[in-house]
CSV table of C-alpha atoms in Angstrom, one decimal:
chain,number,residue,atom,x,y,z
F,27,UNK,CA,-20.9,-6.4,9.2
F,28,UNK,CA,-21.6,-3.0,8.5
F,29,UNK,CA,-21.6,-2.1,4.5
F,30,UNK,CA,-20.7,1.0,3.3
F,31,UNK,CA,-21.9,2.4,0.1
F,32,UNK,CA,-20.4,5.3,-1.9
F,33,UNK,CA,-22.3,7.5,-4.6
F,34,UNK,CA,-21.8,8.2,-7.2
F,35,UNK,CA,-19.1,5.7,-8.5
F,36,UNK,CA,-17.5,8.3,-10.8
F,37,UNK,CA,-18.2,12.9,-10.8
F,38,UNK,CA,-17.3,14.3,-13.4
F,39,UNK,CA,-16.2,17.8,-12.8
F,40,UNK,CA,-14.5,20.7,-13.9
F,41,UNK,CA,-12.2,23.0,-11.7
F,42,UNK,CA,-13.6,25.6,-9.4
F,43,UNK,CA,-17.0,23.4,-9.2
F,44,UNK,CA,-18.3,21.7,-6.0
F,45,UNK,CA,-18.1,18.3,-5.5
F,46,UNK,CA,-20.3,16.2,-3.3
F,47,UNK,CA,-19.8,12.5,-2.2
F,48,UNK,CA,-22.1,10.1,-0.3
F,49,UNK,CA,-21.2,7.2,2.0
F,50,UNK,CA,-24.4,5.5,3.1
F,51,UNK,CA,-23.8,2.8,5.9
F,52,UNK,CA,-25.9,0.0,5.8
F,53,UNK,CA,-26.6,0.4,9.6
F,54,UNK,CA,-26.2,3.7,12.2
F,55,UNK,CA,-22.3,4.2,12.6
F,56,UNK,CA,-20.9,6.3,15.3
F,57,UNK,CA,-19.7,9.6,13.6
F,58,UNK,CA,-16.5,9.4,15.6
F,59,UNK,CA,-15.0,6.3,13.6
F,60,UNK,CA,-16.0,7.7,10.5
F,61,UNK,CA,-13.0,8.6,8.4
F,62,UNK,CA,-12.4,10.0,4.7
F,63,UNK,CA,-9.6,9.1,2.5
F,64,UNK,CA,-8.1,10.2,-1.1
F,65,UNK,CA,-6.3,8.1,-3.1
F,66,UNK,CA,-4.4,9.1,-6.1
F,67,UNK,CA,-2.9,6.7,-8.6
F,68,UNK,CA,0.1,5.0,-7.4
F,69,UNK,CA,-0.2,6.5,-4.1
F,70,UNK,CA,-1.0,5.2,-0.9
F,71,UNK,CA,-4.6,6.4,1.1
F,72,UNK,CA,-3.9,9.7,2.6
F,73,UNK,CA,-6.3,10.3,5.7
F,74,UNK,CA,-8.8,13.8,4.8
F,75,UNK,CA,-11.5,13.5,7.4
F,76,UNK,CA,-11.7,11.6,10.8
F,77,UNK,CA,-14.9,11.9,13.3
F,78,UNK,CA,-17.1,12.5,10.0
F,79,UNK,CA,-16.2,16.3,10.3
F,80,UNK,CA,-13.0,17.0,11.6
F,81,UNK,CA,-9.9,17.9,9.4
F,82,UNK,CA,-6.4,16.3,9.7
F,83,UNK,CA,-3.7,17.9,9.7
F,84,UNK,CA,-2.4,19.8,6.8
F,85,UNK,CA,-6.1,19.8,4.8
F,86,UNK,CA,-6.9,22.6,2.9
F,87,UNK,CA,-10.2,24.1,4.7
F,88,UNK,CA,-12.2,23.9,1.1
F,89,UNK,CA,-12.7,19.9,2.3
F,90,UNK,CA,-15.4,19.4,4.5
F,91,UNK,CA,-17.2,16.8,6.2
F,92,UNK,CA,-20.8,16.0,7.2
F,93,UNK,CA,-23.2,13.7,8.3
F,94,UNK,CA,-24.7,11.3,11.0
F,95,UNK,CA,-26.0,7.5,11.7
F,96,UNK,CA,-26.3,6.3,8.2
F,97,UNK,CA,-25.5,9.5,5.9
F,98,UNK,CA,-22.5,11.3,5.7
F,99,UNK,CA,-21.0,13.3,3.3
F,100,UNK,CA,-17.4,14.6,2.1
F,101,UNK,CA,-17.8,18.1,0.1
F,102,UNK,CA,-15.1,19.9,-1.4
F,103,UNK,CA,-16.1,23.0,-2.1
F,104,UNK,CA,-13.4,24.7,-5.2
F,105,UNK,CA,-11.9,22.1,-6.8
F,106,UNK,CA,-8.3,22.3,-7.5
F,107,UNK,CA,-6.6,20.3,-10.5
F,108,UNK,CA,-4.9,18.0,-7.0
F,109,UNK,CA,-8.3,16.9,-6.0
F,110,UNK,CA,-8.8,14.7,-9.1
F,111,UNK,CA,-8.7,11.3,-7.0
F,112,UNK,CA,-10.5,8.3,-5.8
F,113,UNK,CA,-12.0,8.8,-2.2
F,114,UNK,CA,-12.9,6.5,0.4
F,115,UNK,CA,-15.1,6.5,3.6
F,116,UNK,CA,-14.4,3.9,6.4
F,117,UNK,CA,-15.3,3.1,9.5
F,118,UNK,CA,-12.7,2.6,11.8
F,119,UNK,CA,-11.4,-1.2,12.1
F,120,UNK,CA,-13.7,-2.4,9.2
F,121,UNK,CA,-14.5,-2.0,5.8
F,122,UNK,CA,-14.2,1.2,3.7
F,123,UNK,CA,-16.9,2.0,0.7
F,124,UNK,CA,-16.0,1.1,-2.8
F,125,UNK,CA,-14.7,4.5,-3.5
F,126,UNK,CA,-15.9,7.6,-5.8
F,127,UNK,CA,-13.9,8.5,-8.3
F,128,UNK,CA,-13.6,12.1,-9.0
F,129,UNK,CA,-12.6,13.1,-12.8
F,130,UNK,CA,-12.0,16.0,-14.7
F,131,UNK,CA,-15.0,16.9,-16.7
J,27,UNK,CA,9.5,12.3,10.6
J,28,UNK,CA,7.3,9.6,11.3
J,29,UNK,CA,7.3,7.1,8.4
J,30,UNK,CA,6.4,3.4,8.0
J,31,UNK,CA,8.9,1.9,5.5
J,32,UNK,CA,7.4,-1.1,3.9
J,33,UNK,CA,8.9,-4.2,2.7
J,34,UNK,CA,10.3,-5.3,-1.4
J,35,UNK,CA,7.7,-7.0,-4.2
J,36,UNK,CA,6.8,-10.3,-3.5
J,37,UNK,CA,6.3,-12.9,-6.3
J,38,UNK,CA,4.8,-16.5,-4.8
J,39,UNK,CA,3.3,-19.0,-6.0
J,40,UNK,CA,-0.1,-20.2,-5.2
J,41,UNK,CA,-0.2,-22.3,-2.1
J,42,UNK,CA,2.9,-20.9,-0.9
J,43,UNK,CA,3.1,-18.0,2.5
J,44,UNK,CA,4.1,-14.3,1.7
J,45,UNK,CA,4.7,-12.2,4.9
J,46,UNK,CA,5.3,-8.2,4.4
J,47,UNK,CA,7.2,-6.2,7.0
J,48,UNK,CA,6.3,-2.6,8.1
J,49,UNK,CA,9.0,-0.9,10.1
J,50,UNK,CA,8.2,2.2,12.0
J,51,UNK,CA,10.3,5.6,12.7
J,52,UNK,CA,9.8,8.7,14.3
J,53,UNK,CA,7.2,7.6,16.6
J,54,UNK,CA,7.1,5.4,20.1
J,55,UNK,CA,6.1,2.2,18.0
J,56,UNK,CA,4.4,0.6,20.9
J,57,UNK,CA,2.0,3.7,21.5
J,58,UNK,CA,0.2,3.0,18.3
J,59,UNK,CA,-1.8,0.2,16.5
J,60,UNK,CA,-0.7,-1.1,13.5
J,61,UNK,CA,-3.7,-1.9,10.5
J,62,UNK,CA,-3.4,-3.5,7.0
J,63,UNK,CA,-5.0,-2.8,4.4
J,64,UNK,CA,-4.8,-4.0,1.3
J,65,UNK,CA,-5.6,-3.2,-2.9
J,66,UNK,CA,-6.0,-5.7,-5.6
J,67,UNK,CA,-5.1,-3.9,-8.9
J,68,UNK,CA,-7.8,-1.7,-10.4
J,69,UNK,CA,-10.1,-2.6,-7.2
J,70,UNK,CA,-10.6,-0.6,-3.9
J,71,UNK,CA,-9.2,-1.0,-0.4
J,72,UNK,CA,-9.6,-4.0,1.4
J,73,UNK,CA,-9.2,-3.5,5.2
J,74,UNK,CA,-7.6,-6.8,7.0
J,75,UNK,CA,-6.7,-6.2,10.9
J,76,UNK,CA,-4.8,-4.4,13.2
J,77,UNK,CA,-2.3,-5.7,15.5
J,78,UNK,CA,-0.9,-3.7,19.2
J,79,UNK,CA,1.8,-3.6,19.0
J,80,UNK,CA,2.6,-3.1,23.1
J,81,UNK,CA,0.6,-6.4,23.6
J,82,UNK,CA,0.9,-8.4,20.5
J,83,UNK,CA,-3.4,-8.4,20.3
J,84,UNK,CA,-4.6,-9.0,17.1
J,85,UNK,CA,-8.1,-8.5,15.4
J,86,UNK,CA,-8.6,-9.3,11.9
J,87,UNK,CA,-11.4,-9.1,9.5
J,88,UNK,CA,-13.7,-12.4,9.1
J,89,UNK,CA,-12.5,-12.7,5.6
J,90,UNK,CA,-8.5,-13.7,6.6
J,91,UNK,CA,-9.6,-15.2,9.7
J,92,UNK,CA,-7.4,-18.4,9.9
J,93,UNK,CA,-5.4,-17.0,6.9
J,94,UNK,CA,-3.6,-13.8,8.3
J,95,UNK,CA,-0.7,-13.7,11.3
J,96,UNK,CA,0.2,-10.1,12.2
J,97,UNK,CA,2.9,-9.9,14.5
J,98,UNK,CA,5.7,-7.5,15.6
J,99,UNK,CA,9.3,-7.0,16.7
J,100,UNK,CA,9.6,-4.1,19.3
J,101,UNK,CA,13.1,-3.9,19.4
J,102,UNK,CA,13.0,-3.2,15.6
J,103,UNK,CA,9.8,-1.4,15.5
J,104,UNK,CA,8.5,-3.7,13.0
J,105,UNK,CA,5.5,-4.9,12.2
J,106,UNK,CA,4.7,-7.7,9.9
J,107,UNK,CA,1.8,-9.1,7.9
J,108,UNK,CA,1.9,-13.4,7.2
J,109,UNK,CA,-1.2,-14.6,4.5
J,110,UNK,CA,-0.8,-18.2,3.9
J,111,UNK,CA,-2.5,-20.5,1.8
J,112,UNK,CA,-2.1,-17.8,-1.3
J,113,UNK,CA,-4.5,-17.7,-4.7
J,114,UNK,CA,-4.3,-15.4,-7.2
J,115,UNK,CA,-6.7,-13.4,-6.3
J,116,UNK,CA,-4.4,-12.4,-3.2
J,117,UNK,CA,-2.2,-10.1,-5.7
J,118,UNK,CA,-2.3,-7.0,-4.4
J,119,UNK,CA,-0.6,-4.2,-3.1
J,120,UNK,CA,-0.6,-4.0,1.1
J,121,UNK,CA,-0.2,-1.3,2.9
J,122,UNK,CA,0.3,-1.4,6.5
J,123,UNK,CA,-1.2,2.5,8.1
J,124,UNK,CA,-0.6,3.5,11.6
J,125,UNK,CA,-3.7,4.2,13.6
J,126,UNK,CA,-4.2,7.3,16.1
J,127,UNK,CA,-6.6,8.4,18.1
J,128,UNK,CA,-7.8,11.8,19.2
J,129,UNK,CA,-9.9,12.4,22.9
J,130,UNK,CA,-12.5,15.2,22.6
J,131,UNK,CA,-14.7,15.5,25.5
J,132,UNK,CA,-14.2,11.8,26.7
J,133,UNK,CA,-15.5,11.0,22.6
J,134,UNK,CA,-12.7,8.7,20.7
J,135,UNK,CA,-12.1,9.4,17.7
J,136,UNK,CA,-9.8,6.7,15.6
J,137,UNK,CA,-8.1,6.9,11.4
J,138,UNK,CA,-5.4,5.6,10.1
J,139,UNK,CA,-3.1,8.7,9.5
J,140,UNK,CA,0.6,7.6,8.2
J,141,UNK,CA,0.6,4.9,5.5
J,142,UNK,CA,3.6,2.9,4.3
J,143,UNK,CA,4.0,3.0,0.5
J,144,UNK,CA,2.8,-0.1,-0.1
J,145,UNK,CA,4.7,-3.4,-0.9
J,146,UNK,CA,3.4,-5.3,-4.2
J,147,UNK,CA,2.3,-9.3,-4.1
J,148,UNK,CA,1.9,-11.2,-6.8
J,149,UNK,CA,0.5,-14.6,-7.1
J,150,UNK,CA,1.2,-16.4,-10.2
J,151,UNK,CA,2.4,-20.2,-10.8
């Protein structure tokens, strides 16, 4: 089973900064059932990034998404006060990472 | 609008079976797999399985192998989640999330993109 690792566990920062997340897969995954996903308290997952890059519908264009085989990367690049959450990579049909959460510095 | 409206809290006791409905709207309910995923309190998710709902496959993760029955009513667009044999370290909130898939230049790309709201176990003599 493919393990995914997420770093850092918590990023602390302030609004307006860039934020950058990690998800490390223990071996290559194809970057097509790579997804990102934020989760705020009390809410269900909502879906950011699918195909390690692309955008669903409805994100704001300052979320990005990066990375290949093992590495990949969610960057936000402004943050807004909204994007104070937990985030999660997956691949598709097995487990996600432990999550990052992102807090206000 | 396509929504997946999820099933009340569940209190059971351990040993006992807890099985969560999903019911789907707003979408052709057999044109889409259904996962599960689920989120002890404080911890992360946790995914289980998907089920097809056209043919009734299922594949679920190692870890509720023998465990977890997903299963579905088409004429209700439902979907529903069974975990027998509960502990208390089953307490959690599960969420049942429609999958979709997008076709780019013959390469599949799959998420989950509509979520229920969750529906809350709890395991506790």
């Amino acid at each position: 089973e493919i393990v995914l690792t997420q770093s850092p566990g918590t990023l602390s920062l302030s609004p307006g900064e860039r934020a950058t997340l990690s998800c490390r897969a223990s071996q290559s995954v194809s970057s097509s059932y790579l997804a990102w996903y934020q989760q705020k308290p009390g809410q269900a997952p909502r879906l950011l990034i699918y195909g390690a890059s692309s955008r669903a519908t409805g994100i704001p264009d300052r979320f990005s998404g990066s990375g290949s085989g093992t590495d990949f990367t969610l960057t936000i690049s402004r943050l807004e006060p909204e994007d104070f959450a937990v985030y999660y990579c997956q691949q598709y049909g097995s487990s996600f990472g432990q999550g990052t959460r992102l807090e206000i510095k | 609008q396509v929504q997946l409206v999820q099933s009340g809290a569940e209190v059971k006791k351990p040993g006992a079976s807890v099985k969560v409905s999903c019911k789907a709207s707003g979408y052709t309910f057999t044109g889409y797999y259904m996962h599960w995923v689920r989120q002890a309190p404080g911890q992360g998710l946790e995914w289980m399985g998907w089920i097809n709902p056209n043919s009734g496959g299922t594949n679920y993760a190692q870890k509720f192998q023998g465990r977890v029955t997903m299963t579905r009513d088409t004429s209700i667009s439902t979907a529903y989640m069974e975990l027998s044999r509960l502990r208390s370290d089953d307490t959690a909130v599960y969420y049942c999330a429609r999958e979709d898939v997008v076709v780019v230049a013959a390469d599949y790309y799959y998420y989950m993109d509509v979520w229920g709201k969750g529906t809350t176990v709890t395991v506790s003599s």
